[in-house]
mmCIF file of C-alpha atoms in Angstrom:
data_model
loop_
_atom_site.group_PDB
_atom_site.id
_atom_site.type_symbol
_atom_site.label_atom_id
_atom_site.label_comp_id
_atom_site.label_asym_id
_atom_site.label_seq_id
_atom_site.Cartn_x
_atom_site.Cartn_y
_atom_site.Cartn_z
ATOM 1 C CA UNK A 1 0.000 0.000 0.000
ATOM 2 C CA UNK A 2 1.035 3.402 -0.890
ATOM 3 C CA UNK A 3 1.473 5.860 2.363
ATOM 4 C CA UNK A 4 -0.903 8.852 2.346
ATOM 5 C CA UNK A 5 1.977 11.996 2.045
ATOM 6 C CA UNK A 6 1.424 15.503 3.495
ATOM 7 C CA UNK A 7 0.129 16.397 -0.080
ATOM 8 C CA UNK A 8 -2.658 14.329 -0.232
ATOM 9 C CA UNK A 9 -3.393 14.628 3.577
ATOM 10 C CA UNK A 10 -3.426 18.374 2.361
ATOM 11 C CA UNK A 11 -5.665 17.776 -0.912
ATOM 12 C CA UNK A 12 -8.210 15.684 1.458
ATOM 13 C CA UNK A 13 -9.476 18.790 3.945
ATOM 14 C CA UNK A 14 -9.271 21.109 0.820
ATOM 15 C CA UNK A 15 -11.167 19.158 -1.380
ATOM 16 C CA UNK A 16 -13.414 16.652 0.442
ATOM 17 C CA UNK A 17 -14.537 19.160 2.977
ATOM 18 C CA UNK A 18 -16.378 21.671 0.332
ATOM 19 C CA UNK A 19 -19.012 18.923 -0.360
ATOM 20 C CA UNK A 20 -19.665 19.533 3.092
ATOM 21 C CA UNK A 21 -18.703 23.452 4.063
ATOM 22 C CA UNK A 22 -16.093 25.328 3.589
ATOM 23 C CA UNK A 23 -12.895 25.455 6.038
ATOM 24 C CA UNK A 24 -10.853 27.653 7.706
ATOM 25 C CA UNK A 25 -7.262 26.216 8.744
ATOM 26 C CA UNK A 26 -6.056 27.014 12.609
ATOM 27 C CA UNK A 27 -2.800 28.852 12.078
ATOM 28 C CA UNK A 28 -0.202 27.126 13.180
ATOM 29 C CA UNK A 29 -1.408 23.620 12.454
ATOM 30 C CA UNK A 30 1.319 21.138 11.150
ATOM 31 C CA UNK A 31 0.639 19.024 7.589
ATOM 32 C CA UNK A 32 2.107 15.731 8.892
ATOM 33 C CA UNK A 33 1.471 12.337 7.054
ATOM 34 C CA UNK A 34 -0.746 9.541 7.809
ATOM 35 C CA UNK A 35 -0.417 6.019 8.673
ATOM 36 C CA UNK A 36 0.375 3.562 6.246
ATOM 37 C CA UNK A 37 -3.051 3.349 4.349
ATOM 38 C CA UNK A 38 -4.986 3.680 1.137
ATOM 39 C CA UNK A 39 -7.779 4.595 3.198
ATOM 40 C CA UNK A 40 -8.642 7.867 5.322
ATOM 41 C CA UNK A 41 -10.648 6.431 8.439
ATOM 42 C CA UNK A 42 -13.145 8.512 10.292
ATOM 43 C CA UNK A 43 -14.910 8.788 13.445
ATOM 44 C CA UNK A 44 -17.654 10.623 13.730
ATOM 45 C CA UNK A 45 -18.849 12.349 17.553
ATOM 46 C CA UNK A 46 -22.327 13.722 17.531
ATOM 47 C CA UNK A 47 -24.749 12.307 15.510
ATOM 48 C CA UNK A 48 -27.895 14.882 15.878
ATOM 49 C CA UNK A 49 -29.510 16.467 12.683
ATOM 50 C CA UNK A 50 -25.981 18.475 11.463
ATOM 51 C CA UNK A 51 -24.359 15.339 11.860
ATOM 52 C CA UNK A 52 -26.577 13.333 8.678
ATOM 53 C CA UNK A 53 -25.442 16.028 6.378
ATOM 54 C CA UNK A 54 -22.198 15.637 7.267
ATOM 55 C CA UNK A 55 -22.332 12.439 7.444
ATOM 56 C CA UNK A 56 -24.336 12.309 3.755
ATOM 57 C CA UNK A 57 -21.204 13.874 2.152
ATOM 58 C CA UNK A 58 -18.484 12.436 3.420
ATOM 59 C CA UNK A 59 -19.817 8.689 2.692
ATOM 60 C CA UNK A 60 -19.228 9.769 -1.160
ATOM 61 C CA UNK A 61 -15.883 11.291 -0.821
ATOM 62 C CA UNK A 62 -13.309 9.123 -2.386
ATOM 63 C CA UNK A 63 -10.566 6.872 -0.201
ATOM 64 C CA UNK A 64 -12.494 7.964 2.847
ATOM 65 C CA UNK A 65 -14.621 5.207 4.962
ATOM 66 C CA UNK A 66 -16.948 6.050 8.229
ATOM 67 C CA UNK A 67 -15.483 3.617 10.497
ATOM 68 C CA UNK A 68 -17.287 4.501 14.278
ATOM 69 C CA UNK A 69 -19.605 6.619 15.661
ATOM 70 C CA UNK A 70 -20.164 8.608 19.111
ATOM 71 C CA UNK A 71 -23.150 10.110 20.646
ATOM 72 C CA UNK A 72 -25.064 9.904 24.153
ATOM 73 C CA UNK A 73 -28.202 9.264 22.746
ATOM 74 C CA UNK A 74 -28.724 5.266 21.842
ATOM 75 C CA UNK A 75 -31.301 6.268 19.251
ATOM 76 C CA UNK A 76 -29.172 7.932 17.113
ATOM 77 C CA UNK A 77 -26.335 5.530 17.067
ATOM 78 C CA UNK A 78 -28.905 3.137 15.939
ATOM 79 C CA UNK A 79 -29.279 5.503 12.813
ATOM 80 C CA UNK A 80 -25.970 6.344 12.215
ATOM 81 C CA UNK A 81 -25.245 2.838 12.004
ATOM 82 C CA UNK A 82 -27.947 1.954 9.696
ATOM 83 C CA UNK A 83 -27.467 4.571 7.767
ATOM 84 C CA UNK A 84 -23.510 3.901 7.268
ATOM 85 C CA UNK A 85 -23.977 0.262 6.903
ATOM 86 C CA UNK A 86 -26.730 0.703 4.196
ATOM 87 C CA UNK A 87 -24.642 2.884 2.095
ATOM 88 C CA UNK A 88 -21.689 0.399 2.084
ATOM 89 C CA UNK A 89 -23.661 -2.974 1.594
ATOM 90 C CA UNK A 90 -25.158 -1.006 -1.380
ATOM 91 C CA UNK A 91 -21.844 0.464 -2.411
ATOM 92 C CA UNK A 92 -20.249 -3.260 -2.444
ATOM 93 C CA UNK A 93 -17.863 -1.983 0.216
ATOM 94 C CA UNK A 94 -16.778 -3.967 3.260
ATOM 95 C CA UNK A 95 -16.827 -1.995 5.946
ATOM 96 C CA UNK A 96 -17.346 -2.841 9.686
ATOM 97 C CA UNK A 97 -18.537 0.381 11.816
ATOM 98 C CA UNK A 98 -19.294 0.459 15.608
ATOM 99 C CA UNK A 99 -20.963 3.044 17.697
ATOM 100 C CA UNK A 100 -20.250 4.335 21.009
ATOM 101 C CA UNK A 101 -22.071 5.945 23.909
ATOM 102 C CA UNK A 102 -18.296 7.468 25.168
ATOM 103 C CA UNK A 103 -15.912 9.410 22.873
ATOM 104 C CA UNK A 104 -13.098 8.844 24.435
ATOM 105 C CA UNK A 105 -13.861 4.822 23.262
ATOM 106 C CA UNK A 106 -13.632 5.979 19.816
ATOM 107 C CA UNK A 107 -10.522 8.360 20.401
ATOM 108 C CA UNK A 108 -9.017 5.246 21.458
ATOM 109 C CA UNK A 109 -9.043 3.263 18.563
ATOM 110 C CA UNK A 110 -5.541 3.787 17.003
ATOM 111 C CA UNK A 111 -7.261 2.622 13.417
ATOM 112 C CA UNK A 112 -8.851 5.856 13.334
ATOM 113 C CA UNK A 113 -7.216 8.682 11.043
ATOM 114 C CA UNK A 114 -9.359 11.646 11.752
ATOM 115 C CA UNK A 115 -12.858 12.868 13.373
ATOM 116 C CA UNK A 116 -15.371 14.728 12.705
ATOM 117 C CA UNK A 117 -17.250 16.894 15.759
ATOM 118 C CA UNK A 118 -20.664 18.093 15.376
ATOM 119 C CA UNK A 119 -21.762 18.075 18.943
ATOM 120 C CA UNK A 120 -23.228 21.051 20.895
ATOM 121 C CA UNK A 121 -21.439 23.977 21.629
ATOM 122 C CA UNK A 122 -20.522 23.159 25.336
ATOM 123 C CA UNK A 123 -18.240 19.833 23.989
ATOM 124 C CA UNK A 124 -17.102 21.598 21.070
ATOM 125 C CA UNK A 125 -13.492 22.650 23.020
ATOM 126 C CA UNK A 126 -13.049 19.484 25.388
ATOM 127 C CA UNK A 127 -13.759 16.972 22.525
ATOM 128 C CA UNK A 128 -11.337 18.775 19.981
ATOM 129 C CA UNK A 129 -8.823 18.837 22.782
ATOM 130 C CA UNK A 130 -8.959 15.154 23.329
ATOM 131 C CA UNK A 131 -8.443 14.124 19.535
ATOM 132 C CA UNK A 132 -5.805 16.291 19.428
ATOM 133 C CA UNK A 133 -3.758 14.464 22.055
ATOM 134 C CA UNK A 134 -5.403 11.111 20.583
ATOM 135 C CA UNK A 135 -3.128 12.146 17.272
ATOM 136 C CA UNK A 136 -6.351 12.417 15.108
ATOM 137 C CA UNK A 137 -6.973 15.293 12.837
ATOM 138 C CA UNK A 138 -10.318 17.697 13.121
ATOM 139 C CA UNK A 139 -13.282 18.659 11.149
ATOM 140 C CA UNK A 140 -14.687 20.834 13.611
ATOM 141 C CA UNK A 141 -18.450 22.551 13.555
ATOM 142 C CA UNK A 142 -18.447 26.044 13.823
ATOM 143 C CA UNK A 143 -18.404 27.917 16.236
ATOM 144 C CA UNK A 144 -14.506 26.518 17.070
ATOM 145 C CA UNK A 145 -15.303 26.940 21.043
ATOM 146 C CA UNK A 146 -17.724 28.217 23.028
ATOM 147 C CA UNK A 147 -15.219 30.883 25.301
ATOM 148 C CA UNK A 148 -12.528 32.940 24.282
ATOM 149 C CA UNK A 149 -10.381 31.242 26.905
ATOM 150 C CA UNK A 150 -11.493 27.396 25.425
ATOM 151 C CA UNK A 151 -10.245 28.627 21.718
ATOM 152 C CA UNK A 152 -6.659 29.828 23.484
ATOM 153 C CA UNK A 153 -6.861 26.152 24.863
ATOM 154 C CA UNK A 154 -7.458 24.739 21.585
ATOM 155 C CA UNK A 155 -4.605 26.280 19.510
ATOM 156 C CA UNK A 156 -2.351 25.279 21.992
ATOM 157 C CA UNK A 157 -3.584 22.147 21.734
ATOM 158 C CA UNK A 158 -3.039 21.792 17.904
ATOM 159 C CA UNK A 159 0.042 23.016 17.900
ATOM 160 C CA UNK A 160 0.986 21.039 20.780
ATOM 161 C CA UNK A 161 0.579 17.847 18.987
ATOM 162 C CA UNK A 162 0.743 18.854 15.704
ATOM 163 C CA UNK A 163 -2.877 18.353 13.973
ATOM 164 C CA UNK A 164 -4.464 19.560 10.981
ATOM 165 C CA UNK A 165 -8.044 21.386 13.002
ATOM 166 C CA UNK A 166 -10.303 22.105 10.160
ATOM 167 C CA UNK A 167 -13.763 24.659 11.111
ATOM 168 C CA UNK A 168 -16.761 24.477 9.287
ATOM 169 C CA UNK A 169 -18.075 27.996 7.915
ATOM 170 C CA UNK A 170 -20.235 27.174 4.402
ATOM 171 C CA UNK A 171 -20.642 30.633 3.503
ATOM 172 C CA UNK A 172 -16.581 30.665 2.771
ATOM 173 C CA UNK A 173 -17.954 28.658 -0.153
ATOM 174 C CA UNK A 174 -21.091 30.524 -1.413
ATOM 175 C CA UNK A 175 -20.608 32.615 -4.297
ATOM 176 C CA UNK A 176 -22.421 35.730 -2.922
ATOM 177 C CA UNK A 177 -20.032 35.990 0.040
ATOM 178 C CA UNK A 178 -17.118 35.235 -1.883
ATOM 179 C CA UNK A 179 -17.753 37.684 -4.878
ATOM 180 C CA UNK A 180 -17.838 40.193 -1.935
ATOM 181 C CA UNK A 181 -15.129 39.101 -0.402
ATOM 182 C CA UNK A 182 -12.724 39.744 -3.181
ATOM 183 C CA UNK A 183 -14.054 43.266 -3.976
ATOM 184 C CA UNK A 184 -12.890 44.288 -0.598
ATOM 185 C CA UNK A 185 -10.372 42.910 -0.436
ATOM 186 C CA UNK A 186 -8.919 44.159 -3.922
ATOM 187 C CA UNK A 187 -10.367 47.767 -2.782
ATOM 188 C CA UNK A 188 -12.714 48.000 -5.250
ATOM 189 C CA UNK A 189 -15.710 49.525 -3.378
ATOM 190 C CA UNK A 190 -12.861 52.239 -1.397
ATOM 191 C CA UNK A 191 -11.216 51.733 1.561
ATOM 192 C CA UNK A 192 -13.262 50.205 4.177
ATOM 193 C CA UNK A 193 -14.274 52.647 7.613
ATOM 194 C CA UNK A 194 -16.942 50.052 9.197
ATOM 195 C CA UNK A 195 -18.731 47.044 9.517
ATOM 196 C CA UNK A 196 -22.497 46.285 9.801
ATOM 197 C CA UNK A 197 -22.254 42.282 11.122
ATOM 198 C CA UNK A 198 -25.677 41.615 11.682
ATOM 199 C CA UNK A 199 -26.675 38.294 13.739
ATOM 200 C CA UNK A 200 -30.166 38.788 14.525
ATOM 201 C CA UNK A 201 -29.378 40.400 17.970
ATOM 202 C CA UNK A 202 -30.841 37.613 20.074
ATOM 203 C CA UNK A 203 -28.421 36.934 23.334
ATOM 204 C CA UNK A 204 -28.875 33.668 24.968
ATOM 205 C CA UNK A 205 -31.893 33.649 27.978
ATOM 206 C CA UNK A 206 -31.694 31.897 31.485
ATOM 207 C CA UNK A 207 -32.955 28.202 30.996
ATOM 208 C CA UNK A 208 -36.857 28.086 31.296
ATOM 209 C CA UNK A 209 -37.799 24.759 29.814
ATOM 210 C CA UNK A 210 -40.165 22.709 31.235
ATOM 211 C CA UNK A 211 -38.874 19.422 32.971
ATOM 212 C CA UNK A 212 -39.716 16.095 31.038
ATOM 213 C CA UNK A 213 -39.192 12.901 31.760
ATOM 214 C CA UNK A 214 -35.274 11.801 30.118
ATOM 215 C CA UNK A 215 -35.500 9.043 27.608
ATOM 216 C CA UNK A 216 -34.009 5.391 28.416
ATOM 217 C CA UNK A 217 -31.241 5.286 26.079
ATOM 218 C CA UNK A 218 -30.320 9.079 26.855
ATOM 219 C CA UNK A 219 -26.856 9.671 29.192
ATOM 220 C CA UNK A 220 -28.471 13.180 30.469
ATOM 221 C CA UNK A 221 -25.267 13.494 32.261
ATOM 222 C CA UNK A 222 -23.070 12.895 29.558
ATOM 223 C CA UNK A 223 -24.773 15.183 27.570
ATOM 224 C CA UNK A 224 -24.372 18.021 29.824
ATOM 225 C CA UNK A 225 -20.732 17.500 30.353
ATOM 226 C CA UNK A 226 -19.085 20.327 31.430
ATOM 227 C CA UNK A 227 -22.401 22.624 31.293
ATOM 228 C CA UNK A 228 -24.661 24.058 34.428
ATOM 229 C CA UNK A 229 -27.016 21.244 34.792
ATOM 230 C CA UNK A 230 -30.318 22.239 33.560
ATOM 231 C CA UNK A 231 -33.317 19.362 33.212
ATOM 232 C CA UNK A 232 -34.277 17.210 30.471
ATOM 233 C CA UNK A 233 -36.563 18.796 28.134
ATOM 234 C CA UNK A 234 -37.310 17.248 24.347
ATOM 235 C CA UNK A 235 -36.556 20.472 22.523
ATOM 236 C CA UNK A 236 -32.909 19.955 23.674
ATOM 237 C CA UNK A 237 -32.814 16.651 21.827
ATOM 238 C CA UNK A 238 -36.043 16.751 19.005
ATOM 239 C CA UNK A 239 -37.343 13.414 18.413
ATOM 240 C CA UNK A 240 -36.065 10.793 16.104
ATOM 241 C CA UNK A 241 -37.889 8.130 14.557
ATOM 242 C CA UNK A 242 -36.336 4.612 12.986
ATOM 243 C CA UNK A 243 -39.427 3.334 11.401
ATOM 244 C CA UNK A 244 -40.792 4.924 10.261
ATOM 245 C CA UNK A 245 -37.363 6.554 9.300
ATOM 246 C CA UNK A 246 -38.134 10.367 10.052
ATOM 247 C CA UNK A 247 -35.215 12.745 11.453
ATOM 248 C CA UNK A 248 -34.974 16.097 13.678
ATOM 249 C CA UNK A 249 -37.456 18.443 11.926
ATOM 250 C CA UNK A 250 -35.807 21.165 14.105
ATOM 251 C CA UNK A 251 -32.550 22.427 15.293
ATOM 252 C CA UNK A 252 -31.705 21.582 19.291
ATOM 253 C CA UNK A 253 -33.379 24.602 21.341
ATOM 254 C CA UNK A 254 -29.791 24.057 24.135
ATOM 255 C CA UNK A 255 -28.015 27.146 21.739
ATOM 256 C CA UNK A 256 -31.260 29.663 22.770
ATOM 257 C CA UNK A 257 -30.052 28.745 26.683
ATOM 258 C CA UNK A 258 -27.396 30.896 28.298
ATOM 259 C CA UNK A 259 -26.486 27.757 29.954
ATOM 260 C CA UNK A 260 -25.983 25.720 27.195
ATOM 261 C CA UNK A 261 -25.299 28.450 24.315
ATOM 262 C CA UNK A 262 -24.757 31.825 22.961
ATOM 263 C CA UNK A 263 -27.894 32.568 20.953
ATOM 264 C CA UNK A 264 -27.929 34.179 17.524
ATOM 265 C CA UNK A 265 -25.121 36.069 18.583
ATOM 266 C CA UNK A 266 -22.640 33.051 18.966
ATOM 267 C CA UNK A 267 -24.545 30.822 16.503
ATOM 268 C CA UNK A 268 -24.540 33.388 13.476
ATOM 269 C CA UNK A 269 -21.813 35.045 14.665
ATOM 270 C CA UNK A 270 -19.127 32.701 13.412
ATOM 271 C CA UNK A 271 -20.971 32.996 10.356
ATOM 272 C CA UNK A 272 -20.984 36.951 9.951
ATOM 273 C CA UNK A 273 -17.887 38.144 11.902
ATOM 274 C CA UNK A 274 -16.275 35.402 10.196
ATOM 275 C CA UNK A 275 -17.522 37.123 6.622
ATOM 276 C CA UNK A 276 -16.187 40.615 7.653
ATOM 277 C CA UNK A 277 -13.091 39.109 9.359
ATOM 278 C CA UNK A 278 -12.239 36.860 5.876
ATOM 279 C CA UNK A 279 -12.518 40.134 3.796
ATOM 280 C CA UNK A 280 -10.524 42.456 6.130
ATOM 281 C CA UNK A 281 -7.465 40.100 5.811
ATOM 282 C CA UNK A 282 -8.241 39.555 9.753
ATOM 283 C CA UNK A 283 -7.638 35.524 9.458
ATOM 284 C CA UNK A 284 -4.411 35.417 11.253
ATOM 285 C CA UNK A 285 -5.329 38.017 13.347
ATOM 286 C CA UNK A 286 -8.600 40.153 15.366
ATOM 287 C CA UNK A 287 -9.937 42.925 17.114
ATOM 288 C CA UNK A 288 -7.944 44.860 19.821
ATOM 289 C CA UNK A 289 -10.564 45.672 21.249
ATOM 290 C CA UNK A 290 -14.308 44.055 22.222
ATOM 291 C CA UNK A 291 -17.082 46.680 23.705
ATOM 292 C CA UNK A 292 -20.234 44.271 25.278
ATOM 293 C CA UNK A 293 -23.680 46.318 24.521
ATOM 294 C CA UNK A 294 -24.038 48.683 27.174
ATOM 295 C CA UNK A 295 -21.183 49.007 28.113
ATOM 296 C CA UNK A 296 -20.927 52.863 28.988
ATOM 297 C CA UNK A 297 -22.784 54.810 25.570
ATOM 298 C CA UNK A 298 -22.726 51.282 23.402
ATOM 299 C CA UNK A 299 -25.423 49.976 22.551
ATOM 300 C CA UNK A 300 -24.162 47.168 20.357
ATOM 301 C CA UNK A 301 -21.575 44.329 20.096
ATOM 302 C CA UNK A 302 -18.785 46.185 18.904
ATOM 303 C CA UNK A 303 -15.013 45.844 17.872
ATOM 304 C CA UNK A 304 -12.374 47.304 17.271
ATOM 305 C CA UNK A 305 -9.436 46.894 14.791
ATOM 306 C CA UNK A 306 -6.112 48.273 15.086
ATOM 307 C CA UNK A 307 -6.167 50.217 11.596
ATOM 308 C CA UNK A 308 -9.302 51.787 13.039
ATOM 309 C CA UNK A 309 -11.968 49.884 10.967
ATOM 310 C CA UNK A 310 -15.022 49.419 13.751
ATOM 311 C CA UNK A 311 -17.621 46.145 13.298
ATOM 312 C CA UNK A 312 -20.750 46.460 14.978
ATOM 313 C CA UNK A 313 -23.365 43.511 15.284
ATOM 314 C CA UNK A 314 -25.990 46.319 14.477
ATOM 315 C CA UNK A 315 -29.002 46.123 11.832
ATOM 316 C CA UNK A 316 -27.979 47.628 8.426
ATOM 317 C CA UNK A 317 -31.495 47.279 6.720
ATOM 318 C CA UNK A 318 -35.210 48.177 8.382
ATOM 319 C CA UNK A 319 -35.765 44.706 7.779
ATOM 320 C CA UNK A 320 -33.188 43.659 9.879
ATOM 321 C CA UNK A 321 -31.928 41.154 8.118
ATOM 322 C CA UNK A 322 -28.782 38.866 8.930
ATOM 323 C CA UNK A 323 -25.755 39.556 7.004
ATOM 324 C CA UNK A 324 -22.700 42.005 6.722
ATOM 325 C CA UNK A 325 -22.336 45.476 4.982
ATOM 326 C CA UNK A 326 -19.314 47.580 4.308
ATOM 327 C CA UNK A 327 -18.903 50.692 4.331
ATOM 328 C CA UNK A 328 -16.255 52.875 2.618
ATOM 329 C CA UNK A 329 -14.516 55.974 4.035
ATOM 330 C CA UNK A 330 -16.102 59.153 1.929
ATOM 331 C CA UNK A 331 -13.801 61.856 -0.163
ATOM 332 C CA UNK A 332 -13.427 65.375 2.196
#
């Protein structure tokens, strides 16, 4: 068998991942090569509704197999492994895949190349932090952390043990952002003076749920991990069927829950700030300065570049509609 090289380690997270969204690289992050193998093996840890799509595209990616799966909830191992298992007995491909309630189980197995992370918010950091030091490479969900202080953890990590941490951000790869994008950043609209970076405005609110009773074949407590423990409710975890066969028909309420997420702000904010950071050539770099709303006369999320370019997350339209505007400093 032919060893995978840096190259085509490289080639696989540029190429394989746009099926699925489009990636940022963590600076600092060492190309290394992989084991001796034809194949790329991954292990997959959260399997809720982001999960199938993920899981949808990289099942047709070339020299790639879905070995394992991870997720607290026994339900939707059972459909990750029917899923995976269908596709490969119909695909002619032998391919043995195993579930498990624990990550760490899957981190374990030494067979496995890379992972990919779609869990809530609240794992995102400890999870990414444990395959690093596991030696397996990242596809990450956005947003990379869920605290400043858990992202300064996380690059350390990387670079610690030398992975490859891939973050998923699909409007890198939608032509509407990138066409705007590269008239920025080739100054053809003027030279930029601020940022509209609109999320929806919609912080996080305290926990207010009503208690229900926690499934069989959910680990509550495992789900919570390192999060304030709040009670079971079904809007955390939407219902899942296996037959018939009928998936989440809505995202997990946990990110509307200062205890469990940061609202629109943190869950459209690594889509937007991301946007205005990509075409201000901010990648390898950030703000020097972050203003909370009302804080002294601010009445928005606000920050502050050291050339003096100021992104707010403020409304640019009366609709108030998410996105981000530029605008250009004006002649006398």
């Amino acid at each position: 068998m032919q060893k995978v090289n840096s190259n085509s380690r490289r080639h696989f997270l540029t190429t394989s991942l746009l099926g699925t969204a489009a990636i940022s690289l963590l600076p600092g992050a060492s190309f290394t090569s992989f084991a001796a193998s034809d194949q790329i093996r991954l292990g997959v840890i959260g399997l809720g509704r982001r999960s199938i799509s993920l899981i949808n595209n990289f099942l047709k990616v070339p020299g790639v197999q879905l070995v394992a799966g991870s997720d607290v909830y026994g339900i939707k191992r059972q459909r990750f492994e029917s899923k995976v298992n269908e596709y490969y007995t119909q695909a002619k491909q032998r391919v043995k895949v195993k579930t498990y309630e624990n990550y760490h189980e899957l981190l374990s197995r030494k067979d496995i190349d890379a992972v990919v992370i779609a869990s809530p918010d609240h794992w995102h950091a400890l999870m990414a932090i444990d395959a690093c030091k596991a030696g397996k490479d990242i596809y990450l969900e956005k947003p990379l952390t869920f605290t400043i202080k858990e992202g300064q953890q996380l690059v350390k990590a990387v670079r610690e043990y030398k992975r490859i941490l891939a973050v998923g951000s699909q409007q890198r790869s939608q032509p509407g952002f990138k066409h705007a994008v590269n008239m920025v950043q080739e100054g053809k609209i003027g030279k930029i003076e601020r940022v509209n970076a609109f999320t929806g405005a919609a912080p996080p609110k305290p926990y207010d749920l009503p208690e229900e009773t926690v499934p069989k074949d959910l680990n509550w407590d495992m789900w919570l991990g390192p999060s304030p423990y709040v009670h079971y409710n079904s809007q955390l975890n939407p219902p899942v069927s296996l037959n018939p066969p009928e998936n989440e028909k809505i995202w997990g309420a946990w990110r509307w829950y200062k205890e469990l997420g940061g609202g629109l702000t943190t869950d459209w904010g690594a889509h937007m700030f991301d946007i205005a950071q990509w075409a201000l050539n901010k990648d390898n770099s950030g703000p020097v300065e972050i203003i909370p709303p009302g804080y002294q006369d601010y009445d928005y999320l606000t920050f502050r570049y050291e050339d003096g370019i100021v992104m707010t997350d403020r409304a640019w339209d009366e609709k108030k509609s998410r996105g981000v505007k530029f605008w250009v400093q004006m002649d006398g």
